[in-house]
Amino acid sequence: MVLRNKTFLVVCLACVLFLMIGAMSEAFYKSLNPLSLIGLIISFSVVSLGILYVVLAKQIEYPKEDHYEKLLTKQKVKVTDTDFFKYDQNKNKFYKFAHYDKFIALPNRVLFNEILNKSISHAKRHQKILAILLINIVPKNPADNPKEHIAKELGQLFSKVLRNEDVISKLNNNQFIVLLSDIKKPKFASVAAEKLLKICEKDIEVDHKKIPLNAHIGICIYPDDGASLEELIENAYLALHTAQKNHTTHHFQFYSESLDAEAHEYLSIEADLRNAIKNKELTLYYQPKLDIKTGKIVAVEALVRWMHPKLGMLYPDKFIPMAEDNGFIVKIGEWELLLACLTNKHWQEIGLEPVKVALNISAKQFYHPNITVSLVNALRATGLNPMYLELEITESTIMIDPIKAKEVSDNIKEIGVQISIDHFGLGYTSISHIKEFPIESVKIDQKFIKSIPHNEVDTALVGALITLGHSLGLKVVAEGVETIEQLQYLSSHECDIAQGYFLSYPVTANSVAEQFKKVSKKIVV
Ligand code: C2E
Ligand code: CA
């Protein structure tokens, strides 16, 4: 109020100052007594404070009341008396907005950390026990998108079962963190964990669709398991990872010092993976696929490798399942898609015989709503003809949601990109579905190829799978070919394409390009 009338204030103070100077000069003129001197000092102090106040008030540009209103309506957040509400003039934003998750109105990580730090100090002074619960939730079906809606629903349900003094914050669409302040005994944290897991056991209904979930919780106790915010959160992550590793679903795990080194390693690799693309540590190797009749390379499978600065070359089994769990696979996949298309286009531009490049697509990528957009963007950006791009998807990916999978596959086919079924033969139940799919080829799983010729059943099965693939009108690829006997068997059973260490290991882009120029001598069977 005073602030908004600051012009008036400035004028008043200027007048007082003027009068004071007049009075002072008169007092000096008539020689000063002690009482007048005290009066003068007090007057000077008041005037100086007034000037200081005006200068400060001038610097703070407080918005008008209706400005607050407009912002509130825009953000659709209802402010109640209990809301934490403060204006940040530097960011021209409300404190509330900067510290609350906009989508579900829970405190965000910044505010959570602030509260946790304060709670730690308070618990230290009053010998209280705190518990941190880190909850990880993933839909059982990766096709269940968008996840914000699931997170919103869960955030509300979780808040209802927690006590008023507990704090819950959304870290991302898969993770929440809870602070239980002042629990009587560490083991009581399990009561809250059980309540939270119970919520996740029931399917969540979003847009009239029931969504089954997988949930895990890592629990860490102050002061037993850590003294600082960082230590507590890191240990909660370790406990969470152990819960996920040992139990497929709905489990909580308390942190303990005996949690193995493997959990530490996992978390440190996961943290490094987030920077691996930016640091140019990921690369693609390519393994040729040869036409058994002609011996020519007709395609290459792109296989990711991670040149880790400390651990050396890491193979996909070390980090792809992790990337699938934390959703980072989508980013890696987009990067691979671009690089593979670019490399293949480059091979064509330098005059090499055109080949297809095949990429492994995991379920999270396949069911991601942006898959077709990513494909189109990569093809446009690189100028690669879609007929030279192939996606390898597994039968298990299709079986997650066959109807959705058919829709996605049709869209991919429409772009002109081909689809191959990887690990063919492992999921027998889906033959009826495969028949309906717009696919080009099936790739017999290497488990069966390895058994040729010593395991009669598997050997016969490979023959049957080749016949089955052909009867569906598809090309048949055999992967994991390691011996001449295997290749001879495949050749005699009219298998179309072979891939494996016997023909070539996965190698760098330059090395595989060298191989395109040569006709394989090994292939003559
Ligand atoms: P996959 O799709 O079955 O790939 C074939 C794997 O078998 C590759 O292992 C390859 O190096 C290996 N292999 C090829 N020929 C032979 C052989 O004759 N004998 C044996 N024993 N192995 C052979 P790699 O590169 O370690 O990849 C493992 C799995 O990781 C792949 O299995 C695939 O599921 C996944 N993967 C690899 N790269 C990517 C990627 O870029 N994105 C995604 N989403 N998954 C990938
Ligand atoms: Ca593959």
Coordinates of N, CA, C and O and ligand atoms in Angstrom, one line a residue, residues 284 287 301-305 315-317 320 324 329 332-333 336 359-362 365 392 394 422-423 443 445-446 450 479-482 486 499-502 504-506, ligand 1:
L284 N 28.0 -47.2 -32.9 CA 27.3 -48.4 -33.5 C 28.3 -49.3 -34.2 O 29.2 -48.8 -35.0
Q287 N 27.0 -55.7 -38.0 CA 27.3 -57.1 -38.4 C 26.6 -57.5 -39.7 O 25.4 -57.3 -39.8
E301 N 23.3 -55.5 -39.3 CA 22.5 -55.2 -38.1 C 23.4 -54.2 -37.3 O 24.6 -54.5 -37.0
A302 N 22.8 -53.1 -36.9 CA 23.5 -52.1 -36.1 C 23.4 -52.6 -34.6 O 22.3 -52.9 -34.1
L303 N 24.5 -52.7 -34.0 CA 24.6 -53.1 -32.6 C 25.4 -52.1 -31.8 O 26.5 -51.7 -32.1
V304 N 24.7 -51.6 -30.7 CA 25.3 -50.5 -30.0 C 26.5 -50.9 -29.1 O 26.5 -52.0 -28.5
R305 N 27.5 -50.0 -29.0 CA 28.6 -50.3 -28.0 C 28.8 -49.0 -27.3 O 28.7 -47.9 -27.8
Y315 N 29.2 -53.9 -23.6 CA 28.2 -54.5 -24.5 C 26.8 -54.1 -24.1 O 26.6 -53.8 -22.9
P316 N 25.9 -54.3 -25.0 CA 24.5 -53.8 -24.7 C 23.9 -54.5 -23.5 O 23.1 -53.8 -22.8
D317 N 24.2 -55.7 -23.2 CA 23.5 -56.4 -22.1 C 23.9 -55.7 -20.8 O 23.2 -55.8 -19.8
I320 N 21.7 -51.8 -22.0 CA 20.4 -51.6 -22.7 C 19.2 -52.0 -21.7 O 18.2 -51.2 -21.6
E324 N 16.3 -49.4 -20.8 CA 14.8 -49.8 -21.0 C 14.1 -49.5 -19.7 O 13.0 -49.0 -19.8
I329 N 16.2 -45.4 -23.2 CA 16.3 -46.2 -24.4 C 15.7 -45.4 -25.6 O 16.1 -45.5 -26.7
I332 N 18.4 -43.0 -26.7 CA 19.4 -43.8 -27.4 C 18.9 -44.2 -28.7 O 19.7 -44.1 -29.7
G333 N 17.7 -44.7 -28.8 CA 17.1 -45.2 -30.0 C 17.1 -44.1 -31.1 O 17.4 -44.4 -32.3
E336 N 20.6 -43.6 -32.4 CA 21.0 -44.7 -33.2 C 20.3 -44.6 -34.6 O 21.0 -44.8 -35.6
L359 N 17.9 -52.1 -37.3 CA 18.1 -51.6 -35.9 C 17.2 -52.4 -34.9 O 16.1 -52.8 -35.3
N360 N 17.8 -52.7 -33.8 CA 17.0 -53.4 -32.8 C 16.1 -52.4 -32.1 O 16.5 -51.3 -31.6
I361 N 14.8 -52.7 -32.0 CA 13.9 -51.7 -31.4 C 13.3 -52.4 -30.1 O 12.6 -53.5 -30.3
S362 N 13.5 -51.8 -29.0 CA 12.8 -52.4 -27.8 C 11.4 -52.0 -27.6 O 11.0 -51.0 -28.2
Q365 N 10.5 -48.3 -27.2 CA 10.7 -47.5 -28.4 C 9.5 -47.8 -29.3 O 8.9 -46.9 -29.9
E392 N 14.2 -54.4 -36.2 CA 14.0 -55.8 -35.7 C 13.3 -55.7 -34.4 O 13.7 -55.0 -33.4
T394 N 10.9 -58.0 -31.4 CA 10.8 -59.4 -31.0 C 9.3 -59.8 -30.9 O 8.4 -58.9 -30.8
D422 N 12.6 -60.6 -34.7 CA 13.8 -61.1 -34.0 C 13.5 -62.2 -33.1 O 12.4 -62.3 -32.6
H423 N 14.5 -63.1 -32.8 CA 14.3 -64.2 -31.9 C 13.1 -65.1 -32.3 O 12.4 -65.5 -31.4
K443 N 13.8 -63.8 -38.1 CA 15.1 -64.2 -37.7 C 15.1 -65.3 -36.7 O 14.7 -65.0 -35.6
D445 N 16.0 -67.6 -33.8 CA 16.9 -67.3 -32.7 C 18.2 -68.1 -32.6 O 18.1 -69.3 -33.0
Q446 N 19.3 -67.5 -32.2 CA 20.5 -68.2 -32.3 C 20.6 -69.4 -31.4 O 21.4 -70.3 -31.6
K450 N 22.6 -72.7 -32.7 CA 23.7 -73.2 -32.0 C 23.6 -74.8 -31.8 O 24.6 -75.4 -31.7
E479 N 20.4 -66.4 -37.3 CA 21.5 -65.6 -36.6 C 22.3 -66.5 -35.7 O 21.8 -67.6 -35.3
G480 N 23.5 -66.1 -35.4 CA 24.4 -66.9 -34.5 C 25.0 -68.1 -35.2 O 25.3 -69.1 -34.6
V481 N 25.3 -67.9 -36.5 CA 25.9 -69.0 -37.3 C 27.4 -69.0 -37.0 O 28.1 -68.0 -37.2
E482 N 27.9 -70.1 -36.4 CA 29.3 -70.1 -35.9 C 30.1 -71.2 -36.6 O 31.4 -71.1 -36.5
Q486 N 26.7 -75.6 -39.6 CA 25.4 -74.9 -39.4 C 25.0 -74.2 -40.8 O 23.9 -74.3 -41.2
Q499 N 23.7 -64.9 -40.6 CA 24.5 -63.9 -39.8 C 25.2 -64.6 -38.7 O 24.5 -65.4 -38.0
G500 N 26.4 -64.3 -38.4 CA 27.0 -64.9 -37.2 C 28.5 -64.8 -37.3 O 29.1 -64.3 -38.3
Y501 N 29.2 -65.2 -36.2 CA 30.6 -65.0 -36.1 C 31.4 -65.8 -37.2 O 32.5 -65.4 -37.5
F502 N 30.8 -66.9 -37.7 CA 31.5 -67.6 -38.8 C 31.7 -66.7 -40.0 O 32.6 -66.9 -40.8
S504 N 31.2 -63.0 -39.9 CA 31.8 -61.8 -39.4 C 31.3 -61.4 -38.0 O 30.1 -61.6 -37.7
Y505 N 32.2 -60.9 -37.2 CA 31.8 -60.3 -35.9 C 31.2 -59.0 -36.2 O 31.4 -58.4 -37.3
P506 N 30.5 -58.4 -35.3 CA 30.1 -57.0 -35.4 C 31.4 -56.1 -35.5 O 32.2 -56.3 -34.6
Ligands
C2E1 P1 20.3 -59.6 -30.7 O1 19.4 -58.6 -31.4 O2 19.9 -61.0 -30.7 O3 21.7 -59.3 -31.4 C1 22.5 -60.4 -31.7 C2 23.6 -60.6 -30.7 O4 24.2 -61.8 -30.9 C3 24.6 -59.5 -30.7 O5 25.1 -59.3 -29.4 C4 25.7 -60.1 -31.6 O6 27.0 -59.6 -31.3 C5 25.6 -61.5 -31.1 N1 26.0 -62.5 -32.1 C6 26.1 -62.3 -33.5 N2 26.5 -63.4 -34.1 C7 26.8 -64.3 -33.1 C8 27.4 -65.6 -33.1 O7 27.7 -66.2 -34.1 N3 27.5 -66.2 -31.8 C9 27.2 -65.5 -30.7 N4 27.4 -66.2 -29.5 N5 26.7 -64.3 -30.7 C10 26.5 -63.7 -31.9 P2 25.3 -57.9 -28.8 O8 25.8 -56.9 -29.8 O9 26.0 -58.0 -27.5 O10 23.7 -57.5 -28.5 C11 23.0 -58.2 -27.6 C12 21.6 -57.8 -27.6 O11 21.5 -56.4 -27.2 C13 21.0 -57.8 -29.0 O12 20.5 -59.1 -29.2 C14 19.8 -56.8 -28.9 O13 18.7 -57.4 -28.3 C15 20.4 -55.8 -27.9 N6 20.9 -54.7 -28.6 C16 22.1 -54.5 -29.2 N7 22.2 -53.3 -29.8 C17 21.0 -52.7 -29.5 C18 20.5 -51.4 -29.9 O14 21.2 -50.6 -30.5 N8 19.3 -51.1 -29.4 C19 18.5 -52.0 -28.7 N9 17.3 -51.6 -28.3 N10 19.0 -53.2 -28.4 C20 20.2 -53.6 -28.8

